[in-house]
Structure formats: C-alpha cells, structure tokens
C-alpha cells in the first residue's frame, strides 16, 4: 500500500484509517490557527470518527470470525460426509460379502434337496406312482423358487457393480413358452383365481432368438410373477403374456387385471434413488419385491427397454423390448429335457428327463470298474454325485477335505478326481498345487466342480491344471458324459502308449535274437576241455613243478567263487627284496581262496618261496595266463547258456512240446541272474531231470513271471534274508514245481489280484508280472498254476504233465 504524506511533506502511517485521521487533524490544526472558536467542534468530530473506526474494526473482526466458524463447520460436515460415505461403502462391501458367503451355505443344502428329489422322481430308489412323481416335481419347483430368490439378490448386487456377463445361445421360442407355462402352472397353485394365457405372435419360419436364455427367463418369471402376485383378492383375474418378434427384437407384453399403479408410483419405479433408498416413500414400491429392480438391471445388460401403462384398480401392462444378440457363447441344451420352473440367471435351464442319462460305462469294456474319487466338504454333495455315478458302473469313493483327498490320491490312485474348489482350511486350489508338485499324481485327471461359474473362474480353474470344469448345480447327463468322455480319452491315450511300448519291445526282442545268434556262432567253436588241458600242460612244463604235487595246477584252473577259506594270516610274507615280494603277494592271493586244507596251503606256500627270482617270475606269468584263459572259457560258457536261453525264449512255437525241465530252469536262472543280484535275492533251485509236455519257451515265460513276481515281493524287504526256493516233486504223470519265498505272506486277495488281467492295465505304477497270461499258458498244456494258501510263506504251485516214452 502506498504511504500517505502530509501537507508538510511528512510520511503518514501505513494504516489507511490512522493516516487519514492524522492528515485530517493536521489540516484542521493548520486551519485552527486562524479560527480558535472551531477547535472544540473539531475535537468532538475527531472523537466521533475515532469511535466509528473502532466500531467498524470490531464488526469486521466478528464477521471474519463468523466466516471462519462457518468454514470450519463446512469442513467438518464434508469430513463427516466422507466418513459416512466410507461407512456406506464398507457396509455395502460387507453386505455383498455376507450375501456371497451365505448364499453358498444356503444353496448347498438346497442343491442337495433338489438333487435327491430328482433322483427319487427318476426312479433311482424304486418305481413311484405318477401322483407321487407330480408332487415331487412341485417340491423341486418350490425349492428352485427359494434358490432363485437367493440368486436374484446376488445378481442384483453384481449388476450394480457391472459384473454380470452374457452367455448367449440360440433359444427356441416354443421351448421358452413351455418354460413360462410351467412357471405359470406353479404360480396358479397359490393364486387359484388367476387365469393365464399365452399369445405366440412370431412368424412360423422364424421361431428362434439369440440371447441369454437364463437371463431372459428371469425377466419373464419376474414380470409374470408380479402379475400373479398383485392380483385382486377373491376376484377373477386374467394374466396375458404376448411374445412377438420383429426387426431382430423380441417384444414381451405382460398384462393383468390386478391392483394397478398410479403415475407417481410408475415414475418411482424408474427412479434409482427411490428404489435403492431407505426412505418411507420407497418402501411402498419395494413391496413389489426384488423382481422389478432385477428386471431393470438385466435389461441394461441386454440393451433392452421397458414401458409401463397402468391405472389404479384396473390393471397394468408391462412392455419389454429386447434386441437380438449377434454372438453365440453356448451351444443349445440337449434335446431330451424337461423345463424347470425357476432357474436363476447364469444357471442351466434344463435337467435330464428319466432315462436320458447314459446307462453304459465304457470303462467296463476294459474288464474293471473305473475308480472315481469325489472331493467336497459337504457330505450331501458327495452323496448326490455318488448316487449318480454308481448306477453307471463306476467305483466311487468320497473325501471330505483337501488333505484327505491328497492322501487318498496317493494311496488309492483313482482314475479320476471330481474336486470342489471352495473348501475350508485346505481348498481345491491347494490340492491342485500339491498335485502339480507331486510327480506321482500328475497323470490323474481332475474335473473341478464349483459354484463359481464366471469366465474368469473357469480360466483360473483350467490354469490350475484341471482337465475339465463343471458348475453347480450339476446336470446329471452332463456329469455322466463328461466323466465318461474324459476316462475314455485317458484310456485311449494309455492304450496307444502301451501299443507303442509293446511294438518297441517286439523290435528289441528281434534285435536281441539276431545278436544272440551272432554271439552263439562266436562261442560255438570254444571247447572248455581243450583249453583246460592246454593250461595243465603249460603248468606241468614249469621247472621243479613236480615238488608241488599233482594238484598244483588245480589252484589256477578252479572256480575261486566256490572256496570257503580266504584267510591270509596263515600265509605270512617273507622278508625279501621288493621285486620277489610283489610276485609272492600276487601268488598268495591266488592260493588263499583255494579249497585246500591249511597244511596243504602252508606246504605249497613254503615251496613257492624256495624258487629263484627268474623261476618265480616264470611261474607267475604262466599261472596268470592259465587263470585268465580259464576265466574266459568260463564266461564264454555262461554267455553261450544265456544266448541259448534268449533264442529258446524267442523261438517260434512249433509242433515241439517237450523240454528238459532242469535245462530250461538253468536258462531261466541265467536270464534272471542280473535281476537277482540287483535285488539281493538268493535263489536255491533243486530240479529233477524230467521231461515235460510243454514248449520250452512257454515254460520259460511262466517261470520268469513267477520268479519276477516273487522278486518284487522280496525287493521291499530291508534287513531280512531274501531267499527264493524252487523244488520239484513227481506225482504220477505230473511234475509239481513249488516256488516259495521269504518275507510277509501274500493274502488271498493279493494273490487273486496278481492273476487279475485288470491289474496290469489299471495300475500303471505296478510292474507287469503277466501271471494271468502264465496261467492261460499252463492251462493250455494242460496244467495248473495256483497260489497255495495252506503254506506258511508265499507259495505258487506249478503242475505240468510229464512226458512218457510214447510221447517222447
């Protein structure tokens, strides 16, 4: 602010009031110099002006304080409004969460009631009279009506949040009318004075409409339901439904002769604030239920509009126009269905009629009932699914939680799991995550069954690793078909893999057979007796060998594995030079394992120490060559026996029906030698020299199957002695071979399970033993292959016919 200056040039104070007064007083003083009689009046004027200035300052300060208080009140009011808005939003969120959680709890028992009523009406538990079936149908419709009210509340909340989605399909208008007629029939039970009429006004050649059938049915149900609900008491009323189609739009007109509405009530129906407020005025129109708000929400989603014309005491007419959609999301429902009176939005509009559920189980073609594990925390849901699947021939077990489901999956290895997502503590998502981490469970298919039916939920479920997805409430026919198709695909995949594996094994067998012939030709000219004689002559030509005795050469020509005495303490090393000490140490290792007595070993050891260094070197080289040569001859004999066994096992079955049982069992032992050594099984075999009436290859296949089965049993033992005994016993014209082993004895159920042809195909983790094939081969001989329950240990008995002189 510019500073004032007096007439004398002095600056005035910065305050405009004080400056003005000072300037005025100065001017007056200057004038008072020549008019002293004016000074009293001037003083009074100055006092009045000063009092006015002070009063004005007080008024201004009060006005400022008042404005500040008003601003503070407005700020507090805005904060209070913000807090109230947050409270309202929190309350709305709590209400929505409560509705969702409580709806799941309410719909679960309702679905159970509906499911059991449907199973009963379809004759699941016996044939019912027609009147009983009709009454059960009414019970189903009433339960569906109650469930509809719950779903309507949820759908209304979802619609306000913009979470409703379209699921369009091609709707048959005749089927839609059938649905409405069933709805009207159920409403007529409570409103006996109302007469219902339907007018079909669409062209005969255009009787389909693309839209969301479930949501369209909800709109019709609420409009028709309101027409019945607000009819005049104890008076004849007429409700008319007219459906027409023109210009790719469906027009629905519902008229009644009921109580009617005035213009104010009609305007309030279209007012969001009145419909959703808590005011007393709104309550008068909310008595019409949740139907009209739900209709308006769905019409917004479908892009339609609604008009109302009504008069009090005369009746009302609701006109709804819904445009046809261009995109189809769902396939049409099965043709063989019956309508339900009250399906909610987002739920299927049909259930199967009696007899439409497939009654055949493709899994029976494989010789066993497929095992299905049903997982749900609600026992009613589990029992309903069990009642649906058991008549189809499946073996169904139940689990009432996620942890129990994982335990059963690891223990029972079911063919299929029907898994509920929403479970307390350990949810279906946790089960799927644990399944993905466990490699032993990855091949078990899973169908998710849940009430969460949105597109995001389905994608999330499939992303978890599920093979299929079913929404509640379950349609019986859909459940049976999805289970059957998934198990069929799984079975077909296993068959293809098994065929490929068998083809690979067949090719491998042919290659091994060709290689066996090559190895057999290589070892064909090897004569062990000639090699042994040459080694004996070489050792006998050594200098001073006569002093060691005639058995000296046997030290280097015998099988060292048969020796028992391998102690080195009885053969002390002499104190001599380093070169001879190394040779003596090597020869001591050859002498120690021999079957000579201690005296004989000491004599030979002392004689070897008397040799000179050149003689000791010569002895060591000749004996080492003889030992190596005899070892090669021995391995060649074993290889030849192995090749003979492979060739005999793979040779084609001809007219030959004779085999030496001891020779064949020796070949089996040579073939299974590596497996016996790996598993640590000690085989003790005492076989006679009988000739049997069976092809050698057949006997080898049977013997390999039995020994392999018992080795699998012994392999599980830890610190126990793993022994396997084979004994032969002649019985007139039959030879009995008894295969016994240690460890826990097989039970009768386990033994029968081994002979079951479904064991190999049903349990992929169980090694194939082929005992059902072995039994078929033995019976063709003819013979007998059984499990002896009377023995204290696991014992298989193989009885085969012996060859007589005439048969030989």
JSON list of N, CA, C and O in Angstrom, two decimals, residues 646-676:
[
{"chain": "A", "resi": 646, "resn": "UNK", "atom": "N", "xyz": [17.99, -117.02, -24.50]},
{"chain": "A", "resi": 646, "resn": "UNK", "atom": "CA", "xyz": [17.30, -115.95, -25.26]},
{"chain": "A", "resi": 646, "resn": "UNK", "atom": "C", "xyz": [16.71, -116.51, -26.54]},
{"chain": "A", "resi": 646, "resn": "UNK", "atom": "O", "xyz": [15.56, -116.24, -26.89]},
{"chain": "A", "resi": 647, "resn": "UNK", "atom": "N", "xyz": [17.49, -117.34, -27.27]},
{"chain": "A", "resi": 647, "resn": "UNK", "atom": "CA", "xyz": [17.00, -117.91, -28.52]},
{"chain": "A", "resi": 647, "resn": "UNK", "atom": "C", "xyz": [15.82, -118.85, -28.26]},
{"chain": "A", "resi": 647, "resn": "UNK", "atom": "O", "xyz": [14.85, -118.85, -29.01]},
{"chain": "A", "resi": 648, "resn": "UNK", "atom": "N", "xyz": [15.91, -119.62, -27.21]},
{"chain": "A", "resi": 648, "resn": "UNK", "atom": "CA", "xyz": [14.82, -120.53, -26.90]},
{"chain": "A", "resi": 648, "resn": "UNK", "atom": "C", "xyz": [13.57, -119.79, -26.46]},
{"chain": "A", "resi": 648, "resn": "UNK", "atom": "O", "xyz": [12.45, -120.18, -26.76]},
{"chain": "A", "resi": 649, "resn": "UNK", "atom": "N", "xyz": [13.76, -118.67, -25.73]},
{"chain": "A", "resi": 649, "resn": "UNK", "atom": "CA", "xyz": [12.62, -117.89, -25.27]},
{"chain": "A", "resi": 649, "resn": "UNK", "atom": "C", "xyz": [11.90, -117.21, -26.43]},
{"chain": "A", "resi": 649, "resn": "UNK", "atom": "O", "xyz": [10.69, -117.06, -26.43]},
{"chain": "A", "resi": 650, "resn": "UNK", "atom": "N", "xyz": [12.68, -116.79, -27.46]},
{"chain": "A", "resi": 650, "resn": "UNK", "atom": "CA", "xyz": [12.10, -116.05, -28.58]},
{"chain": "A", "resi": 650, "resn": "UNK", "atom": "C", "xyz": [11.80, -116.92, -29.78]},
{"chain": "A", "resi": 650, "resn": "UNK", "atom": "O", "xyz": [11.32, -116.39, -30.79]},
{"chain": "A", "resi": 651, "resn": "UNK", "atom": "N", "xyz": [12.08, -118.19, -29.73]},
{"chain": "A", "resi": 651, "resn": "UNK", "atom": "CA", "xyz": [11.81, -119.01, -30.90]},
{"chain": "A", "resi": 651, "resn": "UNK", "atom": "C", "xyz": [10.32, -119.21, -31.08]},
{"chain": "A", "resi": 651, "resn": "UNK", "atom": "O", "xyz": [9.54, -119.16, -30.12]},
{"chain": "A", "resi": 652, "resn": "UNK", "atom": "N", "xyz": [9.91, -119.40, -32.30]},
{"chain": "A", "resi": 652, "resn": "UNK", "atom": "CA", "xyz": [8.50, -119.57, -32.62]},
{"chain": "A", "resi": 652, "resn": "UNK", "atom": "C", "xyz": [8.01, -120.93, -32.12]},
{"chain": "A", "resi": 652, "resn": "UNK", "atom": "O", "xyz": [8.70, -121.92, -32.19]},
{"chain": "A", "resi": 653, "resn": "UNK", "atom": "N", "xyz": [6.75, -120.92, -31.64]},
{"chain": "A", "resi": 653, "resn": "UNK", "atom": "CA", "xyz": [6.16, -122.16, -31.17]},
{"chain": "A", "resi": 653, "resn": "UNK", "atom": "C", "xyz": [5.81, -123.04, -32.36]},
{"chain": "A", "resi": 653, "resn": "UNK", "atom": "O", "xyz": [5.01, -122.66, -33.21]},
{"chain": "A", "resi": 654, "resn": "UNK", "atom": "N", "xyz": [6.40, -124.19, -32.40]},
{"chain": "A", "resi": 654, "resn": "UNK", "atom": "CA", "xyz": [6.11, -125.14, -33.46]},
{"chain": "A", "resi": 654, "resn": "UNK", "atom": "C", "xyz": [5.36, -126.34, -32.92]},
{"chain": "A", "resi": 654, "resn": "UNK", "atom": "O", "xyz": [4.56, -126.26, -32.01]},
{"chain": "A", "resi": 655, "resn": "UNK", "atom": "N", "xyz": [5.64, -127.47, -33.48]},
{"chain": "A", "resi": 655, "resn": "UNK", "atom": "CA", "xyz": [4.98, -128.71, -33.04]},
{"chain": "A", "resi": 655, "resn": "UNK", "atom": "C", "xyz": [5.68, -129.31, -31.83]},
{"chain": "A", "resi": 655, "resn": "UNK", "atom": "O", "xyz": [5.12, -130.21, -31.19]},
{"chain": "A", "resi": 656, "resn": "UNK", "atom": "N", "xyz": [6.89, -128.80, -31.49]},
{"chain": "A", "resi": 656, "resn": "UNK", "atom": "CA", "xyz": [7.61, -129.38, -30.36]},
{"chain": "A", "resi": 656, "resn": "UNK", "atom": "C", "xyz": [6.89, -129.10, -29.05]},
{"chain": "A", "resi": 656, "resn": "UNK", "atom": "O", "xyz": [6.50, -127.97, -28.78]},
{"chain": "A", "resi": 657, "resn": "UNK", "atom": "N", "xyz": [6.73, -130.14, -28.21]},
{"chain": "A", "resi": 657, "resn": "UNK", "atom": "CA", "xyz": [6.07, -129.98, -26.93]},
{"chain": "A", "resi": 657, "resn": "UNK", "atom": "C", "xyz": [6.84, -130.67, -25.82]},
{"chain": "A", "resi": 657, "resn": "UNK", "atom": "O", "xyz": [6.26, -131.09, -24.84]},
{"chain": "A", "resi": 658, "resn": "UNK", "atom": "N", "xyz": [8.14, -130.77, -25.96]},
{"chain": "A", "resi": 658, "resn": "UNK", "atom": "CA", "xyz": [8.95, -131.44, -24.96]},
{"chain": "A", "resi": 658, "resn": "UNK", "atom": "C", "xyz": [10.07, -130.52, -24.50]},
{"chain": "A", "resi": 658, "resn": "UNK", "atom": "O", "xyz": [10.64, -129.79, -25.32]},
{"chain": "A", "resi": 659, "resn": "UNK", "atom": "N", "xyz": [10.39, -130.55, -23.23]},
{"chain": "A", "resi": 659, "resn": "UNK", "atom": "CA", "xyz": [11.51, -129.78, -22.72]},
{"chain": "A", "resi": 659, "resn": "UNK", "atom": "C", "xyz": [12.06, -130.44, -21.47]},
{"chain": "A", "resi": 659, "resn": "UNK", "atom": "O", "xyz": [11.31, -131.03, -20.69]},
{"chain": "A", "resi": 660, "resn": "UNK", "atom": "N", "xyz": [13.39, -130.40, -21.32]},
{"chain": "A", "resi": 660, "resn": "UNK", "atom": "CA", "xyz": [14.03, -130.85, -20.08]},
{"chain": "A", "resi": 660, "resn": "UNK", "atom": "C", "xyz": [13.88, -129.74, -19.05]},
{"chain": "A", "resi": 660, "resn": "UNK", "atom": "O", "xyz": [14.39, -128.63, -19.23]},
{"chain": "A", "resi": 661, "resn": "UNK", "atom": "N", "xyz": [13.19, -130.05, -17.96]},
{"chain": "A", "resi": 661, "resn": "UNK", "atom": "CA", "xyz": [12.86, -129.01, -17.01]},
{"chain": "A", "resi": 661, "resn": "UNK", "atom": "C", "xyz": [14.12, -128.45, -16.36]},
{"chain": "A", "resi": 661, "resn": "UNK", "atom": "O", "xyz": [14.20, -127.24, -16.08]},
{"chain": "A", "resi": 662, "resn": "UNK", "atom": "N", "xyz": [15.16, -129.30, -16.09]},
{"chain": "A", "resi": 662, "resn": "UNK", "atom": "CA", "xyz": [16.37, -128.78, -15.44]},
{"chain": "A", "resi": 662, "resn": "UNK", "atom": "C", "xyz": [17.13, -127.85, -16.36]},
{"chain": "A", "resi": 662, "resn": "UNK", "atom": "O", "xyz": [17.64, -126.81, -15.94]},
{"chain": "A", "resi": 663, "resn": "UNK", "atom": "N", "xyz": [17.24, -128.21, -17.67]},
{"chain": "A", "resi": 663, "resn": "UNK", "atom": "CA", "xyz": [17.93, -127.33, -18.62]},
{"chain": "A", "resi": 663, "resn": "UNK", "atom": "C", "xyz": [17.20, -125.99, -18.76]},
{"chain": "A", "resi": 663, "resn": "UNK", "atom": "O", "xyz": [17.84, -124.93, -18.78]},
{"chain": "A", "resi": 664, "resn": "UNK", "atom": "N", "xyz": [15.89, -126.06, -18.87]},
{"chain": "A", "resi": 664, "resn": "UNK", "atom": "CA", "xyz": [15.11, -124.82, -19.06]},
{"chain": "A", "resi": 664, "resn": "UNK", "atom": "C", "xyz": [15.21, -123.91, -17.83]},
{"chain": "A", "resi": 664, "resn": "UNK", "atom": "O", "xyz": [15.35, -122.68, -17.95]},
{"chain": "A", "resi": 665, "resn": "UNK", "atom": "N", "xyz": [15.16, -124.51, -16.62]},
{"chain": "A", "resi": 665, "resn": "UNK", "atom": "CA", "xyz": [15.25, -123.71, -15.42]},
{"chain": "A", "resi": 665, "resn": "UNK", "atom": "C", "xyz": [16.64, -123.09, -15.26]},
{"chain": "A", "resi": 665, "resn": "UNK", "atom": "O", "xyz": [16.78, -121.98, -14.73]},
{"chain": "A", "resi": 666, "resn": "UNK", "atom": "N", "xyz": [17.69, -123.79, -15.72]},
{"chain": "A", "resi": 666, "resn": "UNK", "atom": "CA", "xyz": [19.04, -123.21, -15.70]},
{"chain": "A", "resi": 666, "resn": "UNK", "atom": "C", "xyz": [19.12, -122.00, -16.63]},
{"chain": "A", "resi": 666, "resn": "UNK", "atom": "O", "xyz": [19.77, -120.99, -16.31]},
{"chain": "A", "resi": 667, "resn": "UNK", "atom": "N", "xyz": [18.47, -122.09, -17.78]},
{"chain": "A", "resi": 667, "resn": "UNK", "atom": "CA", "xyz": [18.46, -120.95, -18.70]},
{"chain": "A", "resi": 667, "resn": "UNK", "atom": "C", "xyz": [17.67, -119.78, -18.09]},
{"chain": "A", "resi": 667, "resn": "UNK", "atom": "O", "xyz": [18.05, -118.60, -18.26]},
{"chain": "A", "resi": 668, "resn": "UNK", "atom": "N", "xyz": [16.60, -120.08, -17.39]},
{"chain": "A", "resi": 668, "resn": "UNK", "atom": "CA", "xyz": [15.86, -119.01, -16.72]},
{"chain": "A", "resi": 668, "resn": "UNK", "atom": "C", "xyz": [16.73, -118.33, -15.67]},
{"chain": "A", "resi": 668, "resn": "UNK", "atom": "O", "xyz": [16.75, -117.10, -15.54]},
{"chain": "A", "resi": 669, "resn": "UNK", "atom": "N", "xyz": [17.48, -119.13, -14.92]},
{"chain": "A", "resi": 669, "resn": "UNK", "atom": "CA", "xyz": [18.37, -118.57, -13.91]},
{"chain": "A", "resi": 669, "resn": "UNK", "atom": "C", "xyz": [19.43, -117.69, -14.52]},
{"chain": "A", "resi": 669, "resn": "UNK", "atom": "O", "xyz": [19.78, -116.64, -13.97]},
{"chain": "A", "resi": 670, "resn": "UNK", "atom": "N", "xyz": [19.96, -118.10, -15.69]},
{"chain": "A", "resi": 670, "resn": "UNK", "atom": "CA", "xyz": [20.97, -117.27, -16.35]},
{"chain": "A", "resi": 670, "resn": "UNK", "atom": "C", "xyz": [20.38, -115.96, -16.85]},
{"chain": "A", "resi": 670, "resn": "UNK", "atom": "O", "xyz": [21.02, -114.91, -16.79]},
{"chain": "A", "resi": 671, "resn": "UNK", "atom": "N", "xyz": [19.13, -116.01, -17.35]},
{"chain": "A", "resi": 671, "resn": "UNK", "atom": "CA", "xyz": [18.50, -114.79, -17.84]},
{"chain": "A", "resi": 671, "resn": "UNK", "atom": "C", "xyz": [18.17, -113.82, -16.70]},
{"chain": "A", "resi": 671, "resn": "UNK", "atom": "O", "xyz": [18.29, -112.60, -16.85]},
{"chain": "A", "resi": 672, "resn": "UNK", "atom": "N", "xyz": [17.77, -114.37, -15.56]},
{"chain": "A", "resi": 672, "resn": "UNK", "atom": "CA", "xyz": [17.39, -113.53, -14.43]},
{"chain": "A", "resi": 672, "resn": "UNK", "atom": "C", "xyz": [18.54, -113.27, -13.46]},
{"chain": "A", "resi": 672, "resn": "UNK", "atom": "O", "xyz": [18.33, -112.65, -12.42]},
{"chain": "A", "resi": 673, "resn": "UNK", "atom": "N", "xyz": [19.75, -113.73, -13.79]},
{"chain": "A", "resi": 673, "resn": "UNK", "atom": "CA", "xyz": [20.89, -113.51, -12.90]},
{"chain": "A", "resi": 673, "resn": "UNK", "atom": "C", "xyz": [21.13, -112.06, -12.54]},
{"chain": "A", "resi": 673, "resn": "UNK", "atom": "O", "xyz": [21.29, -111.73, -11.35]},
{"chain": "A", "resi": 674, "resn": "UNK", "atom": "N", "xyz": [21.16, -111.13, -13.52]},
{"chain": "A", "resi": 674, "resn": "UNK", "atom": "CA", "xyz": [21.38, -109.72, -13.16]},
{"chain": "A", "resi": 674, "resn": "UNK", "atom": "C", "xyz": [20.30, -109.18, -12.22]},
{"chain": "A", "resi": 674, "resn": "UNK", "atom": "O", "xyz": [20.60, -108.44, -11.29]},
{"chain": "A", "resi": 675, "resn": "UNK", "atom": "N", "xyz": [19.03, -109.55, -12.45]},
{"chain": "A", "resi": 675, "resn": "UNK", "atom": "CA", "xyz": [17.96, -109.06, -11.58]},
{"chain": "A", "resi": 675, "resn": "UNK", "atom": "C", "xyz": [18.09, -109.62, -10.17]},
{"chain": "A", "resi": 675, "resn": "UNK", "atom": "O", "xyz": [17.85, -108.91, -9.18]},
{"chain": "A", "resi": 676, "resn": "UNK", "atom": "N", "xyz": [18.47, -110.88, -10.06]},
{"chain": "A", "resi": 676, "resn": "UNK", "atom": "CA", "xyz": [18.64, -111.49, -8.74]},
{"chain": "A", "resi": 676, "resn": "UNK", "atom": "C", "xyz": [19.76, -110.80, -7.97]},
{"chain": "A", "resi": 676, "resn": "UNK", "atom": "O", "xyz": [19.67, -110.58, -6.76]}
]
